[in-house]
Amino acid sequence: MQASIGGRCAPSVAGKRISTRVQNPYVRPASKSCRSAAVASAQTAPEDKWLARTVKEVPTPAGLATLRAESTAALATLRMPSTRNEDYRFTDITPVLRTNVQPAPAGAAVSKELVAKHALAGAVATVVVVDGVLRLELSSGLDALPGGVYVGPASGAPPAVVEKMGSLSRSRGGPFAVLNGALAPDCLVVSVGAGRELGPVHVLHLASAAPPAGDSAPASAPRSLVHLGPLSVGELVEEFVGLGPAADAGRYLTLGVTEVLLEQQAQMKHSYVQREATGAFHFKGTLVRQAERSQYSFVEAAVGGAIARHDLTIQQAGPETVTEMGHFLLCGPSQLHDLHSRLTLDHPHGTANQLHKCIVSHATGRGVFDGNVKVNQAAQKTDAGQLSRNLLLVPLATVNVKPNLQIIADDVKCTHGCAVSDLRDEELFYFRARGISAEAARQALVSSFGAEVVQRIGHPELVKRVREDVGRTLASVELFATATQA
Amino acid sequence: MLEVKDLTAKVAATGKEILKGVNLTVRNGEVHAIMGKNGSGKSTLSKVLVGHPDYEVTGGTAVFKGKNLFELEPEERSHAGLFLSFQSPIEVPGVSNVDFLRMACNARRKSLGQAELDPLEFYAYIVPKLEMLNMDPTFLNRNVNEGFSGGEKKRNEILQLAVLEADMAILDEIDSGLDIDALRDVAKAVNQLKSEETGVLMVTHYKRLLDYIKPDFVHIMQSGEIVKTGDMGLVDQLEAGGYATLSDREDS
């Protein structure tokens, strides 16, 4: 097993402007002068002030000691990004940094009935995580798992798997991933042994939004580690839900990290559904490493929260590896959704496909997409496709999209495309010609725009929950009443 | 049923005049066919009649079952019983065929003051229609036209015609891209759907469709006008000598 994966990200590309990511780019080596993006005034500043207020010492459970030590050390010199950092150029996190956040108090009351409302019928196990804390008494199916499979806290997990914790986020995680490492109360481990098969595991992340004290907002740092042994098959469904009425815009911060390691020929389906409360800040890092001939299929639906950012980094670490990514983001009133995806192909005969779809339904909504696919010299015979489609439903709605391919290898098939538009008149007319009113047609077309991706989740009740959220967001802005007839 | 008089229309975006005075009357129970070269205005005529936004009517009238078509929105024309089978129907990813068909069906039923069909009732309603078109029921769960072959798209159009139970069907090149089996299925369905109370207007390039669906009248369209009207004999003349033999416009 390779101990360090970070080293391979060092660019071997002559003349290309790629920052050397041997270390986390946000962590300033103490002795060196700061990066050019930083301004002079920050140079002499001590630690980041917001971090100094936010980071509290939290108990370290078994298995998290190394991660905690590394993350805490990294935090000492980490500064939270501003719009001057290229990675956060369009994602202004000032509202987060102005919020006084404290780790959420553990033990928020959650009833079984409430958990049942978010059930997933096809799941073989449901893991309930409340404010980042694993709640075994609310979880189900964990004691009836097949042999060679483990789902539960780090303390009972196979040591060889626990050792891998942090191996991906250490080198490729952003500042919020580092913060997660310093605050995570535990780590959910999903381990599937060689040749084993595990049905869908539903990880239900609930945010109680119960304020810790005074005027501060609660922060939670849920963390997961997934390891699929050679030739194994697994499915993970992550659902993040804000509790309480959606109208109650309770502020809270979720800092999630999920690390996924797929060994040779492992196959994984991974769904990530973000349905946080309207006032929530949600930062998620998903870090994936795929060994040879493994297959990773990822679907995302991000419909909740006020500011939400997802950093998805996938590394094809062996030949004949297959990666599928589908994303759907909906930006309603005052919602910012940012997806940064990085896919690195380092080996021949890799296949990758990415479909990104974003709807901005309100003038105060903004979508951000930076999708990087990097095909390195060794990745000959790569077949990579990337498509970003963005639907702006009202004037002033904004997207900042940057799909980008960096191709070093010379014998590859790579395509990418990007479209920003309103609904196509042709589509609208097709419905109207069949007697369906323009308003109903717009509704059907807008919801179908996202459904193309959302359907890939496959679990009907979860798809329905997402569609209901989408319907609510679209209805709330009276989009169709004001739609122009242009 | 449908009476078109001196219809002129242009492309909304460019202002190019396509229809230059079309006259056409379709009575109950009649089947009409329009033939003509590419660019003669056949497809434009079909699209204008159903209210396609790419075209602008500049003159003339079209009366359908006593109503002025050009005062109706496209969906109202559909409710009134007018149907266009599109030459190249678009794909709608994310909307299942069965949802689309049910939306369309219920929109028409609602306009007629009939009760809407719930999913189960609709299923019972549609299965015989699928059988008529030799279509597999799995068709219903696929997204509208997504990944359909040319033949499947055309079958799907005729399925929509069957579901809507339209009174007047305009079929814009339903024979293009069809293999012989698909053509036979589609033609058979159209023949079953037509009656003494319905009208059919077919736009085509080829005689083989007309061998399956016998027209009562054949019109030749040229440069935005109907220049000649006759029966199947006209088609045979065309097959033998091409449009050149019909170019004596004054005769019409």
XYZ file of C-alpha atoms in Angstrom, chain A residues 76-468:
393
model
C -1.943 26.472 13.187
C -0.855 27.991 9.909
C -4.027 27.668 7.896
C -5.887 30.737 6.778
C -9.442 30.640 5.612
C -9.735 31.410 1.913
C -11.118 34.615 0.493
C -12.253 35.480 -3.020
C -8.612 36.303 -3.732
C -7.892 32.581 -3.743
C -8.551 31.193 -7.206
C -10.409 28.234 -5.723
C -12.830 30.536 -3.944
C -12.926 33.311 -6.481
C -16.694 33.145 -6.970
C -17.545 31.666 -3.616
C -17.560 34.330 -0.998
C -17.532 32.654 2.397
C -17.547 35.912 4.327
C -20.988 35.132 5.839
C -19.490 31.960 7.300
C -16.477 33.778 8.698
C -18.727 36.407 10.228
C -20.650 33.735 12.063
C -19.539 32.721 15.472
C -19.605 28.932 15.359
C -19.056 26.398 18.111
C -19.005 22.605 17.951
C -22.578 21.353 18.227
C -23.482 19.879 21.606
C -23.765 16.111 21.376
C -26.914 14.180 22.169
C -29.635 16.210 20.453
C -32.995 14.524 20.861
C -34.069 12.752 17.683
C -37.026 10.408 17.590
C -37.214 7.133 15.704
C -40.295 8.471 13.941
C -38.250 11.308 12.547
C -35.632 8.905 11.292
C -38.378 6.774 9.738
C -39.548 9.793 7.758
C -36.232 9.718 5.932
C -36.145 5.995 5.358
C -34.623 4.334 2.341
C -36.484 1.119 1.612
C -33.700 -0.586 -0.302
C -31.001 0.029 2.308
C -29.411 -2.972 4.022
C -28.271 -0.695 6.819
C -29.125 2.804 7.943
C -26.561 4.775 9.881
C -27.903 7.845 11.625
C -25.447 10.622 12.314
C -26.785 13.553 14.341
C -24.669 16.709 14.339
C -21.702 14.654 13.226
C -22.087 12.063 16.002
C -22.844 8.441 15.162
C -26.030 7.407 16.914
C -26.099 3.650 17.022
C -29.405 3.564 18.948
C -31.109 5.237 15.978
C -29.290 3.214 13.340
C -30.484 -0.114 12.021
C -29.249 -3.156 10.172
C -25.691 -2.899 11.495
C -25.818 -6.203 13.386
C -27.128 -8.192 10.449
C -24.455 -7.413 7.904
C -22.896 -10.167 5.814
C -19.494 -11.565 6.744
C -16.419 -9.627 5.708
C -18.313 -6.383 5.962
C -18.047 -3.705 8.633
C -20.178 -0.608 9.070
C -19.781 1.382 12.282
C -17.555 3.614 14.385
C -13.785 3.644 13.947
C -13.272 1.921 17.285
C -14.567 -1.441 16.031
C -13.324 -1.238 12.468
C -10.555 -3.363 10.950
C -7.276 -1.625 11.951
C -5.849 -1.936 8.455
C -8.742 0.174 7.183
C -8.665 2.710 10.018
C -5.001 3.314 9.197
C -6.038 4.756 5.849
C -8.055 7.498 7.464
C -6.819 10.870 6.319
C -4.608 9.410 3.617
C -6.572 11.249 0.922
C -7.763 14.356 2.742
C -4.288 15.059 4.096
C -2.923 15.894 0.676
C -5.966 16.805 -1.348
C -8.488 18.208 1.106
C -9.251 21.902 1.277
C -9.319 24.097 4.384
C -12.709 22.802 5.512
C -11.451 19.234 5.290
C -8.571 20.157 7.572
C -11.035 21.724 9.981
C -13.094 18.546 9.857
C -10.022 16.563 10.848
C -9.584 18.758 13.909
C -13.229 18.570 14.994
C -14.632 15.202 13.846
C -16.103 13.446 16.883
C -15.746 10.048 15.220
C -15.422 8.444 11.821
C -17.950 6.141 10.261
C -16.105 3.270 8.645
C -17.615 1.207 5.842
C -15.392 -1.677 4.933
C -16.169 -4.399 2.414
C -13.752 -7.300 2.276
C -12.307 -8.788 -0.894
C -14.947 -10.260 -3.161
C -17.799 -9.321 -0.831
C -20.951 -7.539 -1.807
C -22.742 -4.951 0.267
C -26.161 -3.544 -0.584
C -26.975 0.136 -0.162
C -25.830 1.677 3.113
C -27.861 4.773 3.876
C -25.977 7.322 5.944
C -28.470 9.848 7.199
C -26.821 13.007 8.470
C -29.220 15.047 10.535
C -28.456 18.566 11.679
C -30.461 19.518 14.743
C -29.381 23.163 14.464
C -29.696 23.432 18.236
C -27.572 26.451 19.202
C -24.688 25.656 21.589
C -24.714 28.870 23.610
C -25.359 32.560 23.220
C -25.463 33.815 19.676
C -23.218 31.178 18.195
C -24.204 28.707 15.511
C -23.493 24.996 15.864
C -20.888 23.300 13.719
C -20.692 19.599 13.080
C -17.942 17.615 11.407
C -19.201 14.242 10.188
C -16.563 12.035 8.691
C -16.700 8.770 6.779
C -14.170 6.361 5.425
C -15.117 3.766 2.835
C -12.862 0.935 1.814
C -13.829 -1.594 -0.834
C -11.502 -4.557 -1.095
C -10.494 -6.161 -4.403
C -13.435 -7.389 -6.496
C -15.975 -6.180 -3.959
C -19.183 -4.293 -4.645
C -20.747 -1.603 -2.502
C -23.230 1.231 -2.470
C -23.223 4.289 -0.252
C -26.056 6.807 -0.031
C -25.205 9.945 1.911
C -28.119 12.211 2.731
C -27.680 15.471 4.621
C -30.865 16.844 6.098
C -31.557 19.923 8.200
C -34.174 19.338 10.864
C -36.919 21.694 11.831
C -39.161 23.580 9.472
C -37.377 24.699 6.357
C -38.723 28.211 6.808
C -36.843 28.483 10.071
C -33.540 29.541 8.610
C -31.478 28.357 11.550
C -27.799 28.925 10.912
C -25.449 26.021 11.305
C -22.297 24.747 9.705
C -21.696 21.266 8.367
C -18.130 20.248 7.551
C -18.302 16.810 5.985
C -15.517 14.645 4.698
C -15.841 11.288 2.987
C -12.829 9.325 1.869
C -13.341 6.453 -0.534
C -10.687 3.881 -1.402
C -11.450 1.343 -4.075
C -9.093 -1.577 -4.546
C -8.628 -3.504 -7.799
C -11.857 -4.168 -9.664
C -14.029 -2.892 -6.857
C -17.325 -1.370 -7.930
C -19.017 1.387 -6.045
C -22.132 3.436 -6.478
C -22.130 6.594 -4.406
C -25.003 9.023 -4.007
C -24.682 12.294 -2.166
C -27.825 14.262 -1.464
C -27.624 17.629 0.214
C -30.941 18.803 1.662
C -29.760 21.110 4.432
C -31.981 23.800 5.967
C -32.193 27.108 4.131
C -29.859 28.940 6.494
C -27.149 26.302 6.598
C -23.538 26.485 5.517
C -22.472 23.177 4.073
C -18.941 22.226 3.094
C -18.220 18.758 1.895
C -15.089 17.073 0.729
C -15.335 13.789 -1.140
C -11.987 12.210 -1.886
C -11.713 9.085 -3.957
C -8.859 6.858 -5.002
C -9.494 4.152 -7.563
C -7.140 1.259 -8.085
C -6.918 -0.511 -11.422
C -10.109 -1.623 -13.150
C -12.268 -0.296 -10.374
C -15.534 1.419 -11.206
C -16.847 4.417 -9.353
C -20.210 5.925 -10.115
C -21.124 9.119 -8.321
C -24.419 11.017 -8.290
C -25.001 14.253 -6.485
C -28.077 16.353 -5.827
C -27.478 19.615 -3.991
C -30.664 21.503 -3.266
C -30.384 22.834 0.295
C -28.366 25.298 2.337
C -27.454 28.960 1.975
C -23.816 28.498 1.016
C -22.820 25.032 -0.072
C -19.547 23.897 -1.472
C -18.537 20.446 -2.584
C -14.950 19.520 -3.324
C -14.844 16.242 -5.188
C -11.462 14.864 -6.042
C -11.019 11.549 -7.761
C -7.789 9.891 -8.652
C -7.575 7.059 -11.140
C -4.639 5.199 -9.681
C -4.576 2.239 -12.035
C -5.301 1.321 -15.649
C -8.750 0.594 -17.112
C -10.483 2.515 -14.414
C -14.022 3.807 -14.910
C -15.409 6.977 -13.331
C -18.927 8.329 -13.760
C -20.051 11.613 -12.242
C -23.478 13.209 -12.324
C -24.314 16.430 -10.514
C -27.460 18.407 -10.087
C -27.433 21.724 -8.262
C -30.364 24.020 -7.699
C -29.767 27.594 -6.623
C -32.885 29.310 -5.332
C -33.222 32.629 -3.502
C -29.939 33.634 -1.813
C -28.441 30.221 -2.420
C -24.893 29.673 -3.545
C -23.895 26.226 -4.726
C -20.312 25.543 -5.623
C -18.957 22.337 -7.072
C -15.243 21.922 -7.533
C -14.379 18.597 -9.056
C -10.903 17.344 -9.833
C -10.382 14.143 -11.706
C -6.845 12.992 -12.315
C -6.061 10.198 -14.748
C -2.594 8.756 -14.483
C -2.937 5.400 -16.184
C -3.853 4.082 -19.628
C -7.328 3.080 -20.797
C -9.177 5.130 -18.258
C -12.795 6.084 -18.858
C -14.501 9.083 -17.342
C -17.807 10.778 -17.861
C -19.166 13.814 -16.108
C -22.543 15.479 -16.472
C -23.088 18.659 -14.501
C -26.473 20.360 -14.445
C -27.287 23.504 -12.595
C -30.470 25.539 -12.335
C -30.472 29.058 -10.985
C -34.068 30.014 -10.335
C -33.685 33.344 -8.611
C -31.856 36.612 -9.202
C -30.050 36.197 -5.881
C -28.963 32.637 -6.633
C -25.533 31.698 -7.908
C -24.048 28.495 -9.212
C -20.327 27.866 -9.403
C -18.691 24.966 -11.184
C -15.029 24.329 -11.645
C -14.623 20.915 -13.164
C -11.078 19.883 -13.873
C -10.153 16.725 -15.715
C -6.464 16.131 -15.951
C -5.166 13.506 -18.325
C -1.509 12.975 -17.526
C 1.213 11.676 -19.816
C 0.782 8.049 -18.836
C -2.972 8.108 -19.323
C -2.954 7.100 -22.992
C -6.157 5.783 -24.590
C -8.229 7.747 -22.141
C -11.866 8.276 -23.033
C -13.154 11.274 -21.129
C -16.285 13.323 -21.586
C -17.510 16.309 -19.664
C -20.692 18.310 -20.128
C -22.021 21.213 -18.120
C -25.549 22.446 -18.739
C -26.869 25.441 -16.889
C -30.368 26.785 -16.828
C -30.874 30.386 -15.817
C -34.552 30.936 -15.291
C -34.645 34.612 -14.420
C -32.703 37.743 -15.284
C -29.659 38.355 -13.039
C -29.374 34.693 -12.131
C -25.665 33.877 -12.230
C -23.467 30.921 -12.970
C -19.693 30.860 -13.057
C -18.715 27.721 -14.881
C -15.256 26.538 -15.728
C -15.223 23.048 -17.138
C -11.625 22.392 -18.065
C -9.561 19.607 -19.501
C -5.810 19.443 -19.120
C -4.470 16.878 -21.487
C -0.839 15.873 -21.473
C -1.225 12.447 -23.055
C -1.444 12.502 -26.862
C -3.522 9.458 -27.718
C -6.823 10.172 -26.021
C -10.450 10.902 -26.775
C -11.677 13.807 -24.722
C -14.735 15.981 -25.162
C -16.209 18.743 -23.142
C -18.991 21.198 -23.496
C -20.827 23.865 -21.647
C -24.192 25.476 -22.250
C -25.956 28.250 -20.431
C -29.522 28.913 -21.453
C -33.158 29.362 -20.661
C -35.517 26.541 -21.605
C -35.430 25.612 -25.247
C -38.411 26.961 -27.173
C -38.553 23.750 -29.156
C -39.121 21.726 -26.009
C -41.743 24.092 -24.713
C -43.571 23.989 -28.013
C -43.585 20.212 -28.133
C -45.529 20.144 -24.875
C -47.892 22.895 -25.938
C -48.593 21.156 -29.235
C -49.790 18.216 -27.160
C -52.218 20.410 -25.266
C -50.078 20.936 -22.166
C -50.129 24.553 -21.012
C -46.963 26.623 -21.181
C -46.867 26.846 -17.403
C -47.217 23.101 -16.856
C -44.684 22.535 -19.621
C -42.154 24.836 -17.983
C -42.620 23.073 -14.697
C -42.204 19.651 -16.242
C -39.175 20.735 -18.246
C -37.428 22.408 -15.353
C -37.935 19.453 -13.079
C -36.932 17.058 -15.844
C -33.763 19.044 -16.435
C -32.529 17.964 -13.036
C -34.292 14.624 -13.091
C -31.946 13.388 -15.778
C -29.255 13.332 -13.100
C -31.393 12.788 -10.013
C -32.949 9.621 -11.478
C -29.541 8.016 -11.366
C -29.819 7.867 -7.568
C -32.223 5.039 -8.210
C -33.979 4.977 -4.826
C -37.523 6.150 -5.574
C -38.279 7.640 -2.140
C -35.046 9.609 -2.089
C -35.590 10.797 -5.653
C -39.052 11.896 -4.555
C -37.668 13.832 -1.572
C -35.257 15.664 -3.852
C -37.986 16.413 -6.373
C -40.210 17.790 -3.633
